[in-house]
Short mmCIF file of C-alpha atoms in Angstrom, two decimals:
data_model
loop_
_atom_site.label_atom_id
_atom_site.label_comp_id
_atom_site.label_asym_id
_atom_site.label_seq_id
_atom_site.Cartn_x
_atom_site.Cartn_y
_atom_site.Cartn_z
CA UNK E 1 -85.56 95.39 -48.49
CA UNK E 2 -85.16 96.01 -51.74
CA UNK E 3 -84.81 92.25 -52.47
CA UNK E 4 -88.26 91.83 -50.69
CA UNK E 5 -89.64 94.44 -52.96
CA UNK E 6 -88.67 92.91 -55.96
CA UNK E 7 -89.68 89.52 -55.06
CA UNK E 8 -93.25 90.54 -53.91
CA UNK E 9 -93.94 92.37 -56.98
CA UNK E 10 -91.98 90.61 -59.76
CA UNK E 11 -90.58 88.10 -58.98
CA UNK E 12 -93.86 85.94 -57.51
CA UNK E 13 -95.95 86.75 -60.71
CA UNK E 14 -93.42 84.19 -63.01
CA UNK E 15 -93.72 80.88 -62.97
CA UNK E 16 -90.90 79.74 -60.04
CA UNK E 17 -88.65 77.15 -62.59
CA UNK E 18 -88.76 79.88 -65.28
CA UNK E 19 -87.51 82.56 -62.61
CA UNK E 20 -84.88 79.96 -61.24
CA UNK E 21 -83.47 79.74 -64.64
CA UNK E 22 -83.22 83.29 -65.35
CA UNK E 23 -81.70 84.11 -61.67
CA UNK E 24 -79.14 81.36 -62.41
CA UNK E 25 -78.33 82.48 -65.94
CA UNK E 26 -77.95 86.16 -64.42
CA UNK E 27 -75.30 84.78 -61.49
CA UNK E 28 -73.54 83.09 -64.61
CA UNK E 29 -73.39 85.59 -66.78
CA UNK E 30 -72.24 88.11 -63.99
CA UNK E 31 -69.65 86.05 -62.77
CA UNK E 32 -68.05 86.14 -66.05
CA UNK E 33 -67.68 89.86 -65.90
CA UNK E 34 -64.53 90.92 -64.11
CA UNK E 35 -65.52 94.22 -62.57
CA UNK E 36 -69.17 93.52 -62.18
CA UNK E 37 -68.14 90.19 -60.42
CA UNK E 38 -65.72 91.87 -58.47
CA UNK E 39 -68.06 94.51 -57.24
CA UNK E 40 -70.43 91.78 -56.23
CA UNK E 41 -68.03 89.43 -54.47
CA UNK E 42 -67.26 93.03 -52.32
CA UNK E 43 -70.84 94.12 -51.98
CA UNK E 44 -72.29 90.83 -50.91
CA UNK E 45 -69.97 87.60 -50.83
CA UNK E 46 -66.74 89.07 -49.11
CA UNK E 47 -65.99 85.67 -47.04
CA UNK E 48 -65.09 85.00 -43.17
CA UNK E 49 -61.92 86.18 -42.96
CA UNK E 50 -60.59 82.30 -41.33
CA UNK E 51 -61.92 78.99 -43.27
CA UNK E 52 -63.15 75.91 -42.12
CA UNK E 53 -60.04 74.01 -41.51
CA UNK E 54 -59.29 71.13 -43.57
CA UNK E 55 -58.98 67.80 -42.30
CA UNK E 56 -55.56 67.70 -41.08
CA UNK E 57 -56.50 70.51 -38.61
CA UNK E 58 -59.90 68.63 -37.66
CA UNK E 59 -61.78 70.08 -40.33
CA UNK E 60 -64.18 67.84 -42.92
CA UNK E 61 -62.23 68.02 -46.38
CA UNK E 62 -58.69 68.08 -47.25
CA UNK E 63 -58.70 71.64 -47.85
CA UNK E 64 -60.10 74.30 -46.29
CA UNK E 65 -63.77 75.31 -46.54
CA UNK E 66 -64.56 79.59 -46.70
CA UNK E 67 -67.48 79.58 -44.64
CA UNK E 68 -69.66 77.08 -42.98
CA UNK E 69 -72.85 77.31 -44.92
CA UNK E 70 -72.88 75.93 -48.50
CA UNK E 71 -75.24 76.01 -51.15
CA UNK E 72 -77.50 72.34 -51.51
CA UNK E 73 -77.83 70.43 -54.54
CA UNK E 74 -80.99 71.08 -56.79
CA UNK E 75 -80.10 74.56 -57.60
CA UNK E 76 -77.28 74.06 -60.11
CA UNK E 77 -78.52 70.86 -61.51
CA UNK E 78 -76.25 71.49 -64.40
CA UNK E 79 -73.30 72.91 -62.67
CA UNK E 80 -73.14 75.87 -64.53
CA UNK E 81 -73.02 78.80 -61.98
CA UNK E 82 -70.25 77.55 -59.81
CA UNK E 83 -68.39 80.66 -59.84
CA UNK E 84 -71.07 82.71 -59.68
CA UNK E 85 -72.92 81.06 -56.30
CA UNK E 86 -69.42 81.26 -55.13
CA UNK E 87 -69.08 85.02 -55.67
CA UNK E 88 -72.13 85.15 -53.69
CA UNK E 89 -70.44 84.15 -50.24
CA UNK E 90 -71.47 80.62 -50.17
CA UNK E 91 -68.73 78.46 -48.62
CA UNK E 92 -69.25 75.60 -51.16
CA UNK E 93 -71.27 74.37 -53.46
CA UNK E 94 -72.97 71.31 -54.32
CA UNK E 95 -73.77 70.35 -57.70
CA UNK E 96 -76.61 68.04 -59.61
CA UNK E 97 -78.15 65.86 -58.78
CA UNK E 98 -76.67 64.41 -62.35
CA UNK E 99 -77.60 60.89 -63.61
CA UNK E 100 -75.83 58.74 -65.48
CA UNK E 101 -77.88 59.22 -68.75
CA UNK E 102 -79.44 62.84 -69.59
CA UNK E 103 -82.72 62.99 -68.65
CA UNK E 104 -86.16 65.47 -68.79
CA UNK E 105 -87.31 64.94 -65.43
CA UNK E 106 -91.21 64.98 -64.68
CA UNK E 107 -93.66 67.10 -66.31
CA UNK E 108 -94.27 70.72 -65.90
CA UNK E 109 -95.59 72.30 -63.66
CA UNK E 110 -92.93 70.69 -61.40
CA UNK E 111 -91.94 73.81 -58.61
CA UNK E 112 -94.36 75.43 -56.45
CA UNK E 113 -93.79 77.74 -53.59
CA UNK E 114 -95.42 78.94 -50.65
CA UNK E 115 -94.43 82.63 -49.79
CA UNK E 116 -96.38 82.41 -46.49
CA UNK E 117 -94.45 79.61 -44.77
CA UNK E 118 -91.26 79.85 -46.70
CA UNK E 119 -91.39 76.44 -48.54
CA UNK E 120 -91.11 75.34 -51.99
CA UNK E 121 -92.44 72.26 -53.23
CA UNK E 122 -91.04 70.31 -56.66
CA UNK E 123 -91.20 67.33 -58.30
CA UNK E 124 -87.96 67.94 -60.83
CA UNK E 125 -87.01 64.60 -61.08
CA UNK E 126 -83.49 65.01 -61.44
CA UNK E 127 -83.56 66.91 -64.89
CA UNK E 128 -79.80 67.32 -66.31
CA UNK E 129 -77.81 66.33 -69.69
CA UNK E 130 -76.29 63.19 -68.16
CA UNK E 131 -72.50 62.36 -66.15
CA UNK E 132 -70.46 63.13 -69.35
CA UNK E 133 -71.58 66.42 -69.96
CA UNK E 134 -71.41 67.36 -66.11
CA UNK E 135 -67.72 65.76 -66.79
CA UNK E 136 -67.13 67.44 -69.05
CA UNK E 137 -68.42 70.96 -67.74
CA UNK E 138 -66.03 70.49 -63.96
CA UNK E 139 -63.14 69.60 -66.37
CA UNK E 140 -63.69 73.14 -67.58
CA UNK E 141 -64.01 74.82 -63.89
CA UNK E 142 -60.60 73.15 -62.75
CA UNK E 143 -58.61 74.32 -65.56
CA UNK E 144 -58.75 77.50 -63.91
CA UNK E 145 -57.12 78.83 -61.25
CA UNK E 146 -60.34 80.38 -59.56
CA UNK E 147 -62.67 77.40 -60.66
CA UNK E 148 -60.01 75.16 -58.71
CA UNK E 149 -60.33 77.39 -55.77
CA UNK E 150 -64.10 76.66 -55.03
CA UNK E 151 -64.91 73.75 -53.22
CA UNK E 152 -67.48 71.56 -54.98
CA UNK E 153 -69.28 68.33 -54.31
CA UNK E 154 -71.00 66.56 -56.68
CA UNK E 155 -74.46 64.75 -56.29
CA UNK E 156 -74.98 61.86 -58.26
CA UNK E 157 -78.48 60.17 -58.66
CA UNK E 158 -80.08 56.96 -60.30
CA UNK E 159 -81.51 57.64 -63.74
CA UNK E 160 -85.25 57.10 -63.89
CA UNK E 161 -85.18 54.28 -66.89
CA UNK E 162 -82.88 52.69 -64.69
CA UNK E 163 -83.91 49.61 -63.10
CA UNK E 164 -83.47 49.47 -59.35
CA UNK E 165 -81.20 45.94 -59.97
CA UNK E 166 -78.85 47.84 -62.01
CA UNK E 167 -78.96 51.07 -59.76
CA UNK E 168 -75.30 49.80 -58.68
CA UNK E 169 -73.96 50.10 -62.28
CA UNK E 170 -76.05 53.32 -62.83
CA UNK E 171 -74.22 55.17 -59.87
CA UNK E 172 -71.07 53.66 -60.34
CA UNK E 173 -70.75 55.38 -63.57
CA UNK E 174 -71.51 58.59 -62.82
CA UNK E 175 -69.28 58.47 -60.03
CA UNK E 176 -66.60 57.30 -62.71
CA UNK E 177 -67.09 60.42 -64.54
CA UNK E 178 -67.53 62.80 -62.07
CA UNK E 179 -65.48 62.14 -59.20
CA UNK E 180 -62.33 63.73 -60.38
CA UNK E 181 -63.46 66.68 -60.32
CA UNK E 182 -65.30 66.90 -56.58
CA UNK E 183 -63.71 67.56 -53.32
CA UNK E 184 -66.87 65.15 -52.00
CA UNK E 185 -69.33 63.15 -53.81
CA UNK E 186 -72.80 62.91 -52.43
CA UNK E 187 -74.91 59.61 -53.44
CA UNK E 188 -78.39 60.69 -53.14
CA UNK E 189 -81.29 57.96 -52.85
CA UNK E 190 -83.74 60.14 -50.92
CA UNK E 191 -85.69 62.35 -54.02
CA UNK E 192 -89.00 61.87 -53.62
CA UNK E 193 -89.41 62.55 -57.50
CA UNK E 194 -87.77 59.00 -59.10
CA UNK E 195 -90.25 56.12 -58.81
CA UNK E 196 -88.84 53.55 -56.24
CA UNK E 197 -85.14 55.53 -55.80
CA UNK E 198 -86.23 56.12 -51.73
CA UNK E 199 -86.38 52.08 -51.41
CA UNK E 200 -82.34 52.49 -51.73
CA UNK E 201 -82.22 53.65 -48.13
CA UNK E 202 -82.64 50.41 -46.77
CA UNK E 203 -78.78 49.72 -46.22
CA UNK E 204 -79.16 46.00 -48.09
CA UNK E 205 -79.35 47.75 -50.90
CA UNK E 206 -77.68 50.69 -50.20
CA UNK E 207 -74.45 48.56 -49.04
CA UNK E 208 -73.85 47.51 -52.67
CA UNK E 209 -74.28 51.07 -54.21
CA UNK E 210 -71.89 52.75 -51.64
CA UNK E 211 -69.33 50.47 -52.09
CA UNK E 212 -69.34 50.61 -56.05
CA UNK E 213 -69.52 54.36 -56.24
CA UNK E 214 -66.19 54.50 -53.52
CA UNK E 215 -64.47 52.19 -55.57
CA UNK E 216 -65.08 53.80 -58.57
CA UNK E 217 -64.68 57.51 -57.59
CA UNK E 218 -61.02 56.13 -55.66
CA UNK E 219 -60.20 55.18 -58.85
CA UNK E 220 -61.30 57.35 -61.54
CA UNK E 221 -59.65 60.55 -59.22
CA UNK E 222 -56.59 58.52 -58.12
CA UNK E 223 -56.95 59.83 -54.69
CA UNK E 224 -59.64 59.21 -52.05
CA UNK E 225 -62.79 61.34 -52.69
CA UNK E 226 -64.81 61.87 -49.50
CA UNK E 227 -68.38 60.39 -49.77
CA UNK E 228 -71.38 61.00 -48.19
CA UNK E 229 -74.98 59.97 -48.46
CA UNK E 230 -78.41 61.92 -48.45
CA UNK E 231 -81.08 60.25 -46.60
CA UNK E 232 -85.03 61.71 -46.75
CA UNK E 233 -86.43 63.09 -42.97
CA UNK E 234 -89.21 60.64 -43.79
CA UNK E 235 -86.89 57.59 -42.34
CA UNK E 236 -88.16 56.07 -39.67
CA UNK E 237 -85.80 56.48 -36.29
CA UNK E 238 -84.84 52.89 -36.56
CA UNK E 239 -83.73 53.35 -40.46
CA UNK E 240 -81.70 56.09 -39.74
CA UNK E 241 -79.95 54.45 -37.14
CA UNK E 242 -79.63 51.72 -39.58
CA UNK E 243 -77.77 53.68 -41.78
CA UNK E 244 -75.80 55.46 -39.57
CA UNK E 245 -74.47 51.96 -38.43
CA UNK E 246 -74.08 51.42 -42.28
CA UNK E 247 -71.51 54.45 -42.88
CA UNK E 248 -69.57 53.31 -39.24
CA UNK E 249 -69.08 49.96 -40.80
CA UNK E 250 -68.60 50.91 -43.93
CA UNK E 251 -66.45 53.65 -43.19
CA UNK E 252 -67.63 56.37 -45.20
CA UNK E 253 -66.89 60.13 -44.54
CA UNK E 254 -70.59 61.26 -43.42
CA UNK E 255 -73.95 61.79 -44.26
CA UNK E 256 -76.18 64.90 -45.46
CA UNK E 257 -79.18 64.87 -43.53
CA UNK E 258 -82.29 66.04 -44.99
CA UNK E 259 -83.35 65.94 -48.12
CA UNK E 260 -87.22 67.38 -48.89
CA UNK E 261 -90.21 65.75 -46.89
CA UNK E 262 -93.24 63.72 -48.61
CA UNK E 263 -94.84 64.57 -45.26
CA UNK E 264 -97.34 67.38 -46.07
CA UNK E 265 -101.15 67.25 -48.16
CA UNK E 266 -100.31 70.35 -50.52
CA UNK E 267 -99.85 67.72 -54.16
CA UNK E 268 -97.05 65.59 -55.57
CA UNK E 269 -92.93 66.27 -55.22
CA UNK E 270 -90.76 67.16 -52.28
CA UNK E 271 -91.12 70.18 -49.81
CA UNK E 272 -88.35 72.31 -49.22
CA UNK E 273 -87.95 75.39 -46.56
CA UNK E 274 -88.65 76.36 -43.42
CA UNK E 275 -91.62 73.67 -42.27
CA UNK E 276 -88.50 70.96 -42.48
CA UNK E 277 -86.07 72.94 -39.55
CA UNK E 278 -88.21 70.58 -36.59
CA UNK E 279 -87.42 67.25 -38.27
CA UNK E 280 -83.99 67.84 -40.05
CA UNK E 281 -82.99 68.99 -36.51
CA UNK E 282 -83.79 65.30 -34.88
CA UNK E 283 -82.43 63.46 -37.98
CA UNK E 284 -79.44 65.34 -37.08
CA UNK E 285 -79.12 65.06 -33.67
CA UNK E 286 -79.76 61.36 -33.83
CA UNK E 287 -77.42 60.70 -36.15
CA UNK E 288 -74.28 62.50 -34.20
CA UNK E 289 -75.45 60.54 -30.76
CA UNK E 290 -74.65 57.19 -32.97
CA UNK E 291 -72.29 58.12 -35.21
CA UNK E 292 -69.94 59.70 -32.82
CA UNK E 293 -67.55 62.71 -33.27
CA UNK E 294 -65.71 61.44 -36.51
CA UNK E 295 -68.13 61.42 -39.58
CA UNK E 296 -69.07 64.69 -41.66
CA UNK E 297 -72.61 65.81 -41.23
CA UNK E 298 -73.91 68.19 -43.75
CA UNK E 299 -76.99 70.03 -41.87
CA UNK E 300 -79.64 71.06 -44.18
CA UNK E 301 -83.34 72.07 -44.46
CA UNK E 302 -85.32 74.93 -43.02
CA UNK E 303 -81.92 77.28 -41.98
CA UNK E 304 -83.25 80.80 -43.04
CA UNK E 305 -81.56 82.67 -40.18
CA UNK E 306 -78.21 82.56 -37.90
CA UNK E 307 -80.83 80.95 -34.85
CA UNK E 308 -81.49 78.01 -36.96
CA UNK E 309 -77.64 77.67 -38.28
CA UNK E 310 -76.48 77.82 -34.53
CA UNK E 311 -79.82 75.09 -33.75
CA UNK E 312 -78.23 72.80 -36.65
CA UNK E 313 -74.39 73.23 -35.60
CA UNK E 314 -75.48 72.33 -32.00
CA UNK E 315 -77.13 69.61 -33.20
CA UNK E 316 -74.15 68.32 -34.49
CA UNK E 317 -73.56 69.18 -37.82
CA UNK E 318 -69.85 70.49 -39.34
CA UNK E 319 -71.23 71.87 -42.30
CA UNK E 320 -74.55 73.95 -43.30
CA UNK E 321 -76.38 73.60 -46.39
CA UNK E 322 -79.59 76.05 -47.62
CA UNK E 323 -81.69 76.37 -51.19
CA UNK E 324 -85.02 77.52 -50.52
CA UNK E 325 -83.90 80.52 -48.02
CA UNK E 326 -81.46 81.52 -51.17
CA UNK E 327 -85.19 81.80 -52.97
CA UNK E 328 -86.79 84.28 -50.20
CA UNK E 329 -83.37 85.72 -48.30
CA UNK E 330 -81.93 87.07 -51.88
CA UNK E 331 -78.66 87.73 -53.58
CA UNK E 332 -76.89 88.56 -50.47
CA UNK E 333 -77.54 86.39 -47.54
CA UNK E 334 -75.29 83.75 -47.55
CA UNK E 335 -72.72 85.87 -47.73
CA UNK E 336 -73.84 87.74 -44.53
CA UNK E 337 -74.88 84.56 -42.90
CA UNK E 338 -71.69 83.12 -43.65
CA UNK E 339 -69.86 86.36 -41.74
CA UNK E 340 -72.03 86.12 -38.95
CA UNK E 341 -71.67 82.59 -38.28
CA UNK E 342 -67.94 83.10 -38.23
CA UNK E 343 -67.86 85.76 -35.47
CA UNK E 344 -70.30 83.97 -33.66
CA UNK E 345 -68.68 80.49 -34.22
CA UNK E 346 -65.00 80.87 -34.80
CA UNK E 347 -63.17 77.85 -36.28
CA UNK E 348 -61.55 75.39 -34.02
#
């Protein structure tokens, strides 16, 4: 309630990417305070007292995951708040999307948001200070023993300058100088905001990107780093078929299914939240009927409540992913969605 409050009056009256900087520099700088972080990790992100299990006990990572719902890429784009989101109660935490040069994104205004249906709308174009940096920044979070505690994947992206015939070259270095650090690396061609980066879907040209970003995260971490892709909800039934065939043949470890949805009239960018639950939930369930039991799926877009968690997990997904219900719910709801889900769905 009191988050409501604060939101309504406050928060809503700032421009949304200047509030989302300030709320992320807050979870930062809190997490670097022992007793204040402490209090918070008690008061709101106390986790499920039994993990995900990892793979060897059927589970979708080699190690155990703390709770089922994670947080989605685009919030950290720079990967500085790890611990903090973490403290929160989410069960992971996705970082990026980084590129592999830095890069200013699209113009402001670029993040809009709709109180009355629970969406946000942005056209970001993966803004971040490039694969080295983000390197450079995970080295930092696994030298500790806490920061090496959190599980992290890493989204990697094609840099806008980029031409789309050396997109393979582009992704395969960011996924040289990342990949050591993630327990999963997510190649994402489905932003809406990078002229011509959606065209990667079709799997002729996403065949070549896949297999150069697996080879080179394999080798830069000297151990097999899961990797998954992120297809749009826009795909057409037969595409996403398409690509589910794709990760079968290709064996990869899953997919993250959806990004945000070009389908709505209110400008330019990608919209986020809860008008996305309908469609994500097809994408999903289509993709488990022909993928089969094996492959990770990462549920995400429109969960805002346990209902549509337990709608995504029954539509096959292992793992649950949220942003824009972070924005609305506040501070302290994916830790309590994260306890709920595990008395309601215990691990297996």
């Amino acid at each position: 309630m009191l988050y409501d409050l604060l939101y309504k009056t406050v928060l809503t009256r700032i421009d949304p990417e200047v509030i989302h900087d300030v709320c992320m520099d807050a979870i930062e700088v809190t997490s670097k305070v022992p007793i204040l972080r402490d209090a918070v990790r008690q008061a709101w992100g106390r986790r499920p007292v039994f993990p995900v299990p990892s793979a060897n006990q059927g589970g979708p990572f080699a190690r155990p995951v703390p709770g089922l719902l994670g947080l989605a890429a685009g919030m950290d784009k720079e990967g500085k708040a790890i611990e903090g989101l973490d403290m929160l109660g989410f069960g992971f935490i996705e970082v990026g999307t980084f590129t592999a040069q830095a890069q200013d994104g699209n113009d402001k205004p670029r993040m809009w948001r709709y109180p009355r249906t629970r969406a946000v709308r942005n056209s970001m174009g993966f803004n971040n200070s490039g694969a080295d940096e983000a390197a450079r920044r995970l080295r930092r979070l696994r030298s500790t023993k806490r920061g090496r505690s959190i599980v992290v994947g890493v989204n990697i992206g094609k840099t806008r300058t980029t031409p789309l015939d050396d997109a393979v070259a582009d992704y395969r270095y960011s996924a040289s100088k990342v990949a050591r650090w993630a327990d999963y690396l997510v190649v994402n061609v489905s932003s809406p905001n990078t002229p011509g980066l959606r065209s990667l879907q079709n799997v002729e040209a996403l065949r070549p990107v896949l297999a150069a970003v697996r080879q080179a995260a394999d080798e830069a971490a000297y151990r097999h780093v899961p990797l998954l892709v992120k297809i749009a909800p826009d795909l057409a039934d037969e595409d996403i078929d398409a690509v589910a065939d794709l990760v079968l043949s290709m064996g990869l470890d899953g997919v993250v299914a959806t990004n945000t949805t070009i389908d709505h009239d209110l400008g330019e960018g990608g919209l986020s939240g809860a008008p996305l639950l309908p469609r994500s939930l097809e994408v999903v369930r289509r993709l488990r009927a022909r993928l089969g039991e094996e492959p990770t799926i990462i549920g995400v877009g429109g969960i805002s409540s346990i209902m549509d968690a337990e709608l995504m997990l029954d539509a096959g997904a292992n793992l649950l992913q949220a942003y824009t219900a972070f924005i609305y719910n506040g501070p302290a709801w994916p830790g309590r969605l994260n306890r709920a889900l595990a008395t309601i769905r215990p691990p297996r």
